[in-house]
Coordinates of C-alpha atoms and ligand atoms in Angstrom, one line a residue:
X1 CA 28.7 -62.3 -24.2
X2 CA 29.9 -63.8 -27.4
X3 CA 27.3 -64.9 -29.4
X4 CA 28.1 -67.5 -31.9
X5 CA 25.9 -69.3 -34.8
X6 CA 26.4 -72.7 -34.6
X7 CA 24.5 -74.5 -37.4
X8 CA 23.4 -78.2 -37.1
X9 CA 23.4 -77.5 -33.6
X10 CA 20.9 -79.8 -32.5
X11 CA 22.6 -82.8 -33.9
X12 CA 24.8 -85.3 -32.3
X13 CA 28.1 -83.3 -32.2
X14 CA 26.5 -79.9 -32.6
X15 CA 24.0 -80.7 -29.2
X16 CA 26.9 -81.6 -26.6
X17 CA 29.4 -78.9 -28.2
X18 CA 27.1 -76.2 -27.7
X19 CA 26.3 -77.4 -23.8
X20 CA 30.2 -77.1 -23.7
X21 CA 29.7 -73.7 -25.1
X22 CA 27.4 -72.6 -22.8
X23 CA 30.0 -74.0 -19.5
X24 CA 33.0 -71.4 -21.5
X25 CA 30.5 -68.6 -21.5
X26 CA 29.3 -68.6 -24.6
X27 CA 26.2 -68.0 -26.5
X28 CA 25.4 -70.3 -28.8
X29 CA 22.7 -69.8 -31.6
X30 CA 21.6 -73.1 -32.7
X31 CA 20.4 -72.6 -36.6
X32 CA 19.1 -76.1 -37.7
X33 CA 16.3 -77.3 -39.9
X34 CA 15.8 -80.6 -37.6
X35 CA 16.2 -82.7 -40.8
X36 CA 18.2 -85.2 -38.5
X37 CA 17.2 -83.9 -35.3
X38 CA 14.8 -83.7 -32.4
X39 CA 13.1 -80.5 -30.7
X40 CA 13.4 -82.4 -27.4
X41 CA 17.4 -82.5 -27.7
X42 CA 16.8 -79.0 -27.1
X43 CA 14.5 -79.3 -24.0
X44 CA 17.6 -81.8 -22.9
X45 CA 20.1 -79.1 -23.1
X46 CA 18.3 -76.1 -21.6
X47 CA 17.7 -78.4 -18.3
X48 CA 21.3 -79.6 -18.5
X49 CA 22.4 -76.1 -19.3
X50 CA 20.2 -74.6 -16.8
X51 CA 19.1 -71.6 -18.8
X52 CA 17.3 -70.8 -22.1
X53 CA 19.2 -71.8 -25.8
X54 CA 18.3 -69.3 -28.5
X55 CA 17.0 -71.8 -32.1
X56 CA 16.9 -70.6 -35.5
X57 CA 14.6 -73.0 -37.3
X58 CA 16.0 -72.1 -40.7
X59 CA 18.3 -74.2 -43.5
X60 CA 21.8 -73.3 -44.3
X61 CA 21.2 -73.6 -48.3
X62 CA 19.0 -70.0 -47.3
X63 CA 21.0 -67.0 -47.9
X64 CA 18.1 -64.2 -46.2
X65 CA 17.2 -67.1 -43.3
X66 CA 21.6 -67.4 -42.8
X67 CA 21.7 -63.6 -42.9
X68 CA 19.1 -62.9 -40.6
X69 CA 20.1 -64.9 -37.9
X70 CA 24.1 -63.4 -38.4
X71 CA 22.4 -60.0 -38.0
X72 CA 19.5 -60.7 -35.7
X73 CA 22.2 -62.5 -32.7
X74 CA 25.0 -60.4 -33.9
X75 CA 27.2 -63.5 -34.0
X76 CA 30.6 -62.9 -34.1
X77 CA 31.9 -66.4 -35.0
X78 CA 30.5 -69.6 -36.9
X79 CA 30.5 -73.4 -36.2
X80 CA 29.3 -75.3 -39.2
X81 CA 28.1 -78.3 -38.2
X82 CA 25.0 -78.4 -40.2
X83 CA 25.3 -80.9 -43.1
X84 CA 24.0 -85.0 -44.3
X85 CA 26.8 -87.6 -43.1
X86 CA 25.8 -91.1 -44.2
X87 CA 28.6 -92.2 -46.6
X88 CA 26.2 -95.1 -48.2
X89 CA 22.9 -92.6 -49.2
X90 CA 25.2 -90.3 -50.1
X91 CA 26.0 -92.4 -53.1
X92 CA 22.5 -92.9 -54.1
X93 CA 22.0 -88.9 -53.6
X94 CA 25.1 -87.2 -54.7
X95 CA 22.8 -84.3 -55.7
X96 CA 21.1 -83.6 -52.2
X97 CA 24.7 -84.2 -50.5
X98 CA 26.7 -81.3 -52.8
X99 CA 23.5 -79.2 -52.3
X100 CA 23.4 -79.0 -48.5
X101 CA 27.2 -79.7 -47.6
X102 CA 28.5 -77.5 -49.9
X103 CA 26.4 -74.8 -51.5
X104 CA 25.1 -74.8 -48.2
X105 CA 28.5 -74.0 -46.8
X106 CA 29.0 -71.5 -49.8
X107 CA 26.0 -69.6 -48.5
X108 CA 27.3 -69.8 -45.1
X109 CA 30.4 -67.8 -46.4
X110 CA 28.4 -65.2 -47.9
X111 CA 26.3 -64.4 -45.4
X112 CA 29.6 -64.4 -42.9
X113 CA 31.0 -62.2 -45.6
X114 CA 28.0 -59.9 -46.2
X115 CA 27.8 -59.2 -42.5
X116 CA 31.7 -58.7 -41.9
X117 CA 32.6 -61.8 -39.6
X118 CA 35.3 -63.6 -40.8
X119 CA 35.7 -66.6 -37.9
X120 CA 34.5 -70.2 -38.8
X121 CA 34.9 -73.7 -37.3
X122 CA 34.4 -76.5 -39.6
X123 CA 33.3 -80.2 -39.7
X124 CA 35.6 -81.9 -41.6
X125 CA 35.8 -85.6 -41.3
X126 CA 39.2 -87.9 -41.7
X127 CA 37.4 -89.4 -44.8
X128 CA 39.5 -87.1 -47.0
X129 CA 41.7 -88.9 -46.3
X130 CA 41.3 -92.2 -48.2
X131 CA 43.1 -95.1 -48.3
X132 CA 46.0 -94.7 -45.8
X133 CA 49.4 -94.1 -47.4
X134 CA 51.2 -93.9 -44.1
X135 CA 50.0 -94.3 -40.5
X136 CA 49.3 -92.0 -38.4
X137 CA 47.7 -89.5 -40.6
X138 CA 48.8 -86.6 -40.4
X139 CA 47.4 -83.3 -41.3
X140 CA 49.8 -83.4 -44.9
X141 CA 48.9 -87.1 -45.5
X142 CA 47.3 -86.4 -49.0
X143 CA 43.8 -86.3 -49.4
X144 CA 41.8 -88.7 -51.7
X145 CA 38.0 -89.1 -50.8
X146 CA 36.4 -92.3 -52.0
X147 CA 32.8 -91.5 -51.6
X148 CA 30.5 -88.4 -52.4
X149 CA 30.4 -87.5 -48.8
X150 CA 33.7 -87.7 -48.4
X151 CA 34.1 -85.5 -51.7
X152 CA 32.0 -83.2 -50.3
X153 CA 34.1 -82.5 -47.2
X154 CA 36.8 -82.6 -49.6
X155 CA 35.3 -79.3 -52.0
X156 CA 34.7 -77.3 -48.7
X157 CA 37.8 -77.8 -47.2
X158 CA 39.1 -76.8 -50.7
X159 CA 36.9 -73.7 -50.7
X160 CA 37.6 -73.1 -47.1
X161 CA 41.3 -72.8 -48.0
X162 CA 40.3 -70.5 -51.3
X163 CA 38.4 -68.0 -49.1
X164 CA 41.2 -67.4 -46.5
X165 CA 43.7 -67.5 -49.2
X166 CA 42.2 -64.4 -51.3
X167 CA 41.1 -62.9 -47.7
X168 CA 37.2 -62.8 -47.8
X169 CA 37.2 -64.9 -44.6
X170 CA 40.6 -65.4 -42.8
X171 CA 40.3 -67.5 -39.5
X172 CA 38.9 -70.8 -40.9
X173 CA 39.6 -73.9 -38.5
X174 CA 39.2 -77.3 -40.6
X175 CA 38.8 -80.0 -38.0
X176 CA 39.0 -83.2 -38.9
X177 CA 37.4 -85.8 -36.7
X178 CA 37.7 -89.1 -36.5
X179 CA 35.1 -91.5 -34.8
X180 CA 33.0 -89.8 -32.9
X181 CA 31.4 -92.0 -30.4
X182 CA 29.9 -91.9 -26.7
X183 CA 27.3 -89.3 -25.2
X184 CA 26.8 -86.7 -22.1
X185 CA 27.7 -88.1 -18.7
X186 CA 24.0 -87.0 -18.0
X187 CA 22.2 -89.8 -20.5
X188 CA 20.4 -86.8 -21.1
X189 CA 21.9 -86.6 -25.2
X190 CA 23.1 -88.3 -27.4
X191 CA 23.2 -89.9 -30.8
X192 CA 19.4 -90.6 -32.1
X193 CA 19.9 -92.5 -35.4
X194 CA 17.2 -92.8 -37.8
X195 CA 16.4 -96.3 -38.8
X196 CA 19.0 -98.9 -39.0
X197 CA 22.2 -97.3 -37.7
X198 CA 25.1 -97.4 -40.2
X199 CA 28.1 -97.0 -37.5
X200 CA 29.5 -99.5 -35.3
X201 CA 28.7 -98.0 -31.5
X202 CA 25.1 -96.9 -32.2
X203 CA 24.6 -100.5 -33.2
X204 CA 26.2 -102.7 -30.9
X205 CA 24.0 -100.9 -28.3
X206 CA 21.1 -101.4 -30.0
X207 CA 22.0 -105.4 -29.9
X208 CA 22.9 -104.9 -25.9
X209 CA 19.5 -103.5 -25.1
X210 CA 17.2 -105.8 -27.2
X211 CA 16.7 -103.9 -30.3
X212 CA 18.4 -105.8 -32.8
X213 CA 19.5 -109.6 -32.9
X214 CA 23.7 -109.7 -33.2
X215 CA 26.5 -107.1 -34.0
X216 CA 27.2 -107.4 -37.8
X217 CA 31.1 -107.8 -37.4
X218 CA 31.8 -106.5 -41.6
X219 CA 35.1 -108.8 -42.1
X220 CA 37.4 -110.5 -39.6
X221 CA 40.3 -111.2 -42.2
X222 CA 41.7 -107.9 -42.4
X223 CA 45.3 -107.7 -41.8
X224 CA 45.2 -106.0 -37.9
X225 CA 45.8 -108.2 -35.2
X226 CA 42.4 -109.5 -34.5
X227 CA 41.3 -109.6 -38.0
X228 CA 38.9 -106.5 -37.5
X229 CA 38.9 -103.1 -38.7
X230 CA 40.8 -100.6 -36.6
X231 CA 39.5 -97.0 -35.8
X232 CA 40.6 -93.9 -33.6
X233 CA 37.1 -93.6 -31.4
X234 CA 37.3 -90.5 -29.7
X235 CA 34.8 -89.3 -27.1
X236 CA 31.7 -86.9 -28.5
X237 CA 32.6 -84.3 -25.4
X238 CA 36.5 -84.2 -25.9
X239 CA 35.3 -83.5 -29.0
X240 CA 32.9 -80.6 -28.4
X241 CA 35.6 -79.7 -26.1
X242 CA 38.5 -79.1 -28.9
X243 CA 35.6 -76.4 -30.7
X244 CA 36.1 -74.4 -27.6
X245 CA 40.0 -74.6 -28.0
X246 CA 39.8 -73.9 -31.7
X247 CA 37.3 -70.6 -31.0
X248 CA 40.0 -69.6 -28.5
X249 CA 42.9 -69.6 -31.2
X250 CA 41.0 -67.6 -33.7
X251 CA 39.4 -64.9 -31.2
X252 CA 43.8 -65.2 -30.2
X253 CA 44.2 -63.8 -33.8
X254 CA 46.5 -66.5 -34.0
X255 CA 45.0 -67.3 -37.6
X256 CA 43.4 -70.0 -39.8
X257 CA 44.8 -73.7 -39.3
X258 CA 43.6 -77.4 -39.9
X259 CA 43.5 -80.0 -37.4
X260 CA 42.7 -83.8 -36.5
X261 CA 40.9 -84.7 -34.1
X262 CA 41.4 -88.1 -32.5
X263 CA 42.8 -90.0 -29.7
X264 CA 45.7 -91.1 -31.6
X265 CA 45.0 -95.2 -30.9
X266 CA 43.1 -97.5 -32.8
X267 CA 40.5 -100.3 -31.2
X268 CA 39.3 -103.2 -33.6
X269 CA 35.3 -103.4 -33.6
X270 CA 36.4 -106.7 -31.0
X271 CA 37.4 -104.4 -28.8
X272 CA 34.7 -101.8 -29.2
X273 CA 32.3 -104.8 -28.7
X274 CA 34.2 -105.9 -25.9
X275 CA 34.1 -102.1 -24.2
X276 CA 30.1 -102.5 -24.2
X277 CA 30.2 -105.4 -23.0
X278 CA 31.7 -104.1 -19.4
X279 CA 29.7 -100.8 -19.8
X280 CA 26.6 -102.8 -19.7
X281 CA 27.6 -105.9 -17.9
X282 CA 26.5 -108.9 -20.5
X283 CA 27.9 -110.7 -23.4
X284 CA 26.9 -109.0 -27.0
X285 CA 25.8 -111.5 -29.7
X286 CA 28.1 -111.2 -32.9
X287 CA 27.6 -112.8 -36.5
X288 CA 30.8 -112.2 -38.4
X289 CA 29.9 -111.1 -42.2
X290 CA 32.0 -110.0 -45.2
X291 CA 33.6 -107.2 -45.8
X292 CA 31.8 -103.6 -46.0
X293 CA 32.4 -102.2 -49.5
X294 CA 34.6 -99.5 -49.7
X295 CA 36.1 -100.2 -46.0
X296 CA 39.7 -99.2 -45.2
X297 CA 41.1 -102.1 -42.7
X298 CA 42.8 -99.4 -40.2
X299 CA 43.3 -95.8 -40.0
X300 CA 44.1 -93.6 -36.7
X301 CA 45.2 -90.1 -36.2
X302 CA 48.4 -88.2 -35.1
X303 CA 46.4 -85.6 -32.9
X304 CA 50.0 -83.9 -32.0
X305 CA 49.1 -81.1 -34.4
X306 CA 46.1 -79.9 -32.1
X307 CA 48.0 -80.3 -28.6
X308 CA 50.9 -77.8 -30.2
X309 CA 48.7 -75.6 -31.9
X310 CA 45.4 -75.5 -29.7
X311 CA 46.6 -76.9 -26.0
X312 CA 44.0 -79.8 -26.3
X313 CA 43.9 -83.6 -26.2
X314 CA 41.6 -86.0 -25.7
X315 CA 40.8 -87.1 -21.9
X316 CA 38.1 -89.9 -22.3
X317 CA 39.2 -93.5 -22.7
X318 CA 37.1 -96.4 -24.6
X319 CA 35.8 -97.5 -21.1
X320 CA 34.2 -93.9 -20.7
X321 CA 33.3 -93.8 -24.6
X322 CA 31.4 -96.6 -23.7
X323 CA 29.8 -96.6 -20.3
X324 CA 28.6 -93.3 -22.0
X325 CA 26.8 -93.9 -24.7
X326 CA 25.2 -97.2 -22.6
X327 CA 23.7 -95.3 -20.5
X328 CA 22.5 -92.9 -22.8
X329 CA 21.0 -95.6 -24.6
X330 CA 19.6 -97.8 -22.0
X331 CA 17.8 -94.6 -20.2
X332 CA 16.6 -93.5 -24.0
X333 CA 16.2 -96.5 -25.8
X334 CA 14.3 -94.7 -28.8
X335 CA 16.2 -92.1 -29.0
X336 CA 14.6 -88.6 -28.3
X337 CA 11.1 -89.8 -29.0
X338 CA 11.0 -92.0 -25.0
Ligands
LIG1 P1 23.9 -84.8 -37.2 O1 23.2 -85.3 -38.3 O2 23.6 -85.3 -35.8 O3 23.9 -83.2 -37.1 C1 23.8 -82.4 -38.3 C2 22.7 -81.4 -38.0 O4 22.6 -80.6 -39.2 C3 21.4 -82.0 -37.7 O5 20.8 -81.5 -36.5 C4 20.5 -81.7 -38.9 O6 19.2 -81.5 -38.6 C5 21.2 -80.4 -39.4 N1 21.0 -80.1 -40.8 C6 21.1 -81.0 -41.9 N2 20.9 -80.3 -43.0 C7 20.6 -79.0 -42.7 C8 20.3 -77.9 -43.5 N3 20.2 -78.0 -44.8 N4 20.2 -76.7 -42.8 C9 20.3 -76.7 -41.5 N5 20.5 -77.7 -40.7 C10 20.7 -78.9 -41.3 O7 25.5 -85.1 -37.4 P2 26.7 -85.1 -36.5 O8 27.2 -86.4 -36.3 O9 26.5 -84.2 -35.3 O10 27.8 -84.4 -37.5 C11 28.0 -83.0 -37.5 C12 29.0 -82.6 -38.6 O11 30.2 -83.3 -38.4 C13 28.5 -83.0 -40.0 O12 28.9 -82.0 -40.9 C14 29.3 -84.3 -40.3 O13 29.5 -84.5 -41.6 C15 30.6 -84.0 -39.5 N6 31.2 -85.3 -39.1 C16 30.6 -86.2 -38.4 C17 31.2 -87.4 -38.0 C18 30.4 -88.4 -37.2 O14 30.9 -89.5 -37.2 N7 29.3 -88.1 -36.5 C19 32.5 -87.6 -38.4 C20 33.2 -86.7 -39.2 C21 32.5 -85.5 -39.5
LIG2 C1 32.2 -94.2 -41.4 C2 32.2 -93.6 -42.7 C3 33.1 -92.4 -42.7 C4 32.7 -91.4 -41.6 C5 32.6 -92.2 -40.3 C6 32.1 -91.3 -39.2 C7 31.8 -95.5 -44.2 C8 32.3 -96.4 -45.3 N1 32.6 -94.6 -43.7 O1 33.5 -94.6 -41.1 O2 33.2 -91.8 -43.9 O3 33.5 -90.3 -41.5 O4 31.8 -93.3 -40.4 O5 32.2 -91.9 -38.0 O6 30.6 -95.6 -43.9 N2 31.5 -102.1 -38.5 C9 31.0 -103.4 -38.3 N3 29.7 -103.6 -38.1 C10 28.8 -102.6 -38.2 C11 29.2 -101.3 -38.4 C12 30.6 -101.1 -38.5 O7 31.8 -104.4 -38.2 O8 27.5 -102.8 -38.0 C13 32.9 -101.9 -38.6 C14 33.4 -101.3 -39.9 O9 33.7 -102.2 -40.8 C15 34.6 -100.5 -39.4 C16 34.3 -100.1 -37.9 O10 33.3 -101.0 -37.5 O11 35.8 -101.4 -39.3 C17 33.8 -98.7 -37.8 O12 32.7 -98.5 -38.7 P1 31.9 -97.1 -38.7 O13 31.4 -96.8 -37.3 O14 30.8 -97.2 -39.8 O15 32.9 -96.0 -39.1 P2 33.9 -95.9 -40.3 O16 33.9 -97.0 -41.2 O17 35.2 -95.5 -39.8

């Protein structure tokens, strides 16, 4: 059985792509230092999974702890998930984000190195994007980060693209994802955010079950054609799904490539709000604000890239996106620690 490190596994993406893992025959070895995760997530997916999931309790910016667990699992591929995501503290700790996201990956790649595997799956976000130039982006839209996160994803992709140049690690799959939103059919996982919740799904169920007062809508005078941002939401296990498809074209030998990963259509935060409001049967209490700083009014992927290259597209709809991640929250509505 192929074993394969998957770091950051017990995170939002990492949790439900390594269940996924587990359905293909896989082995996944979550190494994670539960900086933004739960124990329990795990206890979630080894009953969903029915069997026992092998954790590394370790941090990526570790060279001996990455190493070990390479050697120790004899993992034949990596899926880099591991890494700190929240656009806004990242400009308040640009230090702590280049630290973990991309010496962290930089460790990652000598350790892969070191023990002669040379197959990697990365977490690259359509952030690099920037500001739109065209629509859909496509894979050769040019890349133009406007926040430290962003630049972070922007240095490995860079580095990525250095390493399979010069041949120290060859298959490298950058995929980019879009919005990433929804949760296990079970209700079992899903997305635990810490605090007040920075993304638009994670809140607007928090106003639907009780937990917070209205939806901040940031900005209804965009030009789209309700006035609210647009976004390519794509479902958290069509997601997890496309890792499998991009593990299958490297173990192919059918090389390195980069790819986005979205649905291809864009919903305004209206509709999103509206596509809870079905899931969970009541009306959702807006307040419409100003405009987040730094927002981009709409931005949505071509996905054609992955279909030719990979086989895959995304299956799930917003009406499954969101009666999703409703019921994850309204069976779990703190999260992992109910
Ligand atoms: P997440 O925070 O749920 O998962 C990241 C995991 O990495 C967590 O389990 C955390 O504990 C772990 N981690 C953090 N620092 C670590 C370290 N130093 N060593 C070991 N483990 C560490 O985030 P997610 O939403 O599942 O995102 C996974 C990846 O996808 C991230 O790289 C993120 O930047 C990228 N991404 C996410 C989105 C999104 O909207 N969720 C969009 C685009 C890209
Ligand atoms: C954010 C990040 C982006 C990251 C992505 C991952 C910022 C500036 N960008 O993108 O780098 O890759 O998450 O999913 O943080 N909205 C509201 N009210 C809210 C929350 C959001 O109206 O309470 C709106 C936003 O203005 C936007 C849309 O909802 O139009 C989606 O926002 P969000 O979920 O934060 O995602 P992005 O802005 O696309």
């Amino acid at each position: 059985m192929q074993s394969i490190l998957v770091t950051g596994g017990a995170g939002y993406i990492g949790s439900h792509t390594c269940l996924e893992l587990i359905k293909s025959g896989r082995k996944p070895i979550i190494f994670d230092n539960f900086s933004n995760a739960s124990s329990r997530a795990i206890e979630r997916m080894e009953e969903l999974a029915g069997t026992e999931i092998e954790v590394v309790n370790g941090d990526v910016r570790n060279y001996e702890q990455v190493s070990k667990a390479i050697e120790d699992y004899n993992c034949e591929a990596v899926i880099h998930f591991a890494g700190l995501k929240a656009v806004g503290e990242s400009e308040v700790r640009a230090m702590d984000y280049h630290d973990v996201n991309v010496i962290g990956t930089h460790v990652v790649l000598r350790a892969m190195k070191q023990a002669g595997i040379d197959k990697i799956v990365f977490s690259s976000s359509a952030t690099v994007y920037g500001v739109p130039k065209f629509l859909p982006y496509t894979e050769d839209h040019p890349r133009n980060a406007t926040s430290t996160y962003g630049q972070t994803k922007l240095s490995v992709e860079y580095m990525l693209e250095d390493v399979r140049r010069s041949g120290e690690i060859k298959n490298v799959a950058i995929l980019r994802y879009f919005n990433p939103i929804g949760a296990h059919s079970s209700g079992r996982i899903g997305e635990a955010p810490n605090g007040i919740p920075n993304n638009l799904a994670p809140y607007v169920v928090q106003v639907a079950c009780g937990k917070r007062d209205a939806v901040n809508i940031w900005g209804d005078d965009y030009d789209t054609p309700d006035g609210t941002g647009v976004r390519d939401y794509i479902h958290v296990v069509d997601l997890a799904q496309a890792h499998l498809a991009a593990l299958d074209h490297l173990d192919a030998g059918k090389g390195a490539f980069t790819v986005n990963l979205g649905t291809g259509n864009g919903s305004s935060v209206k509709e999103v709000i509206a596509g809870f409001e079905k899931a969970c049967g009541k009306s959702i209490p807006v307040s419409v604000g100003p405009r987040r700083a730094g927002d981009i009014a709409c931005f949505y992927a071509d996905p054609s890239s992955a279909e030719k290259l990979l086989g895959w597209t995304a299956k799930l709809n917003m009406d499954d996106m969101c009666r999703d991640q409703w019921r994850w929250q309204e069976n779990n509505p703190n999260g992992y620690e109910d």
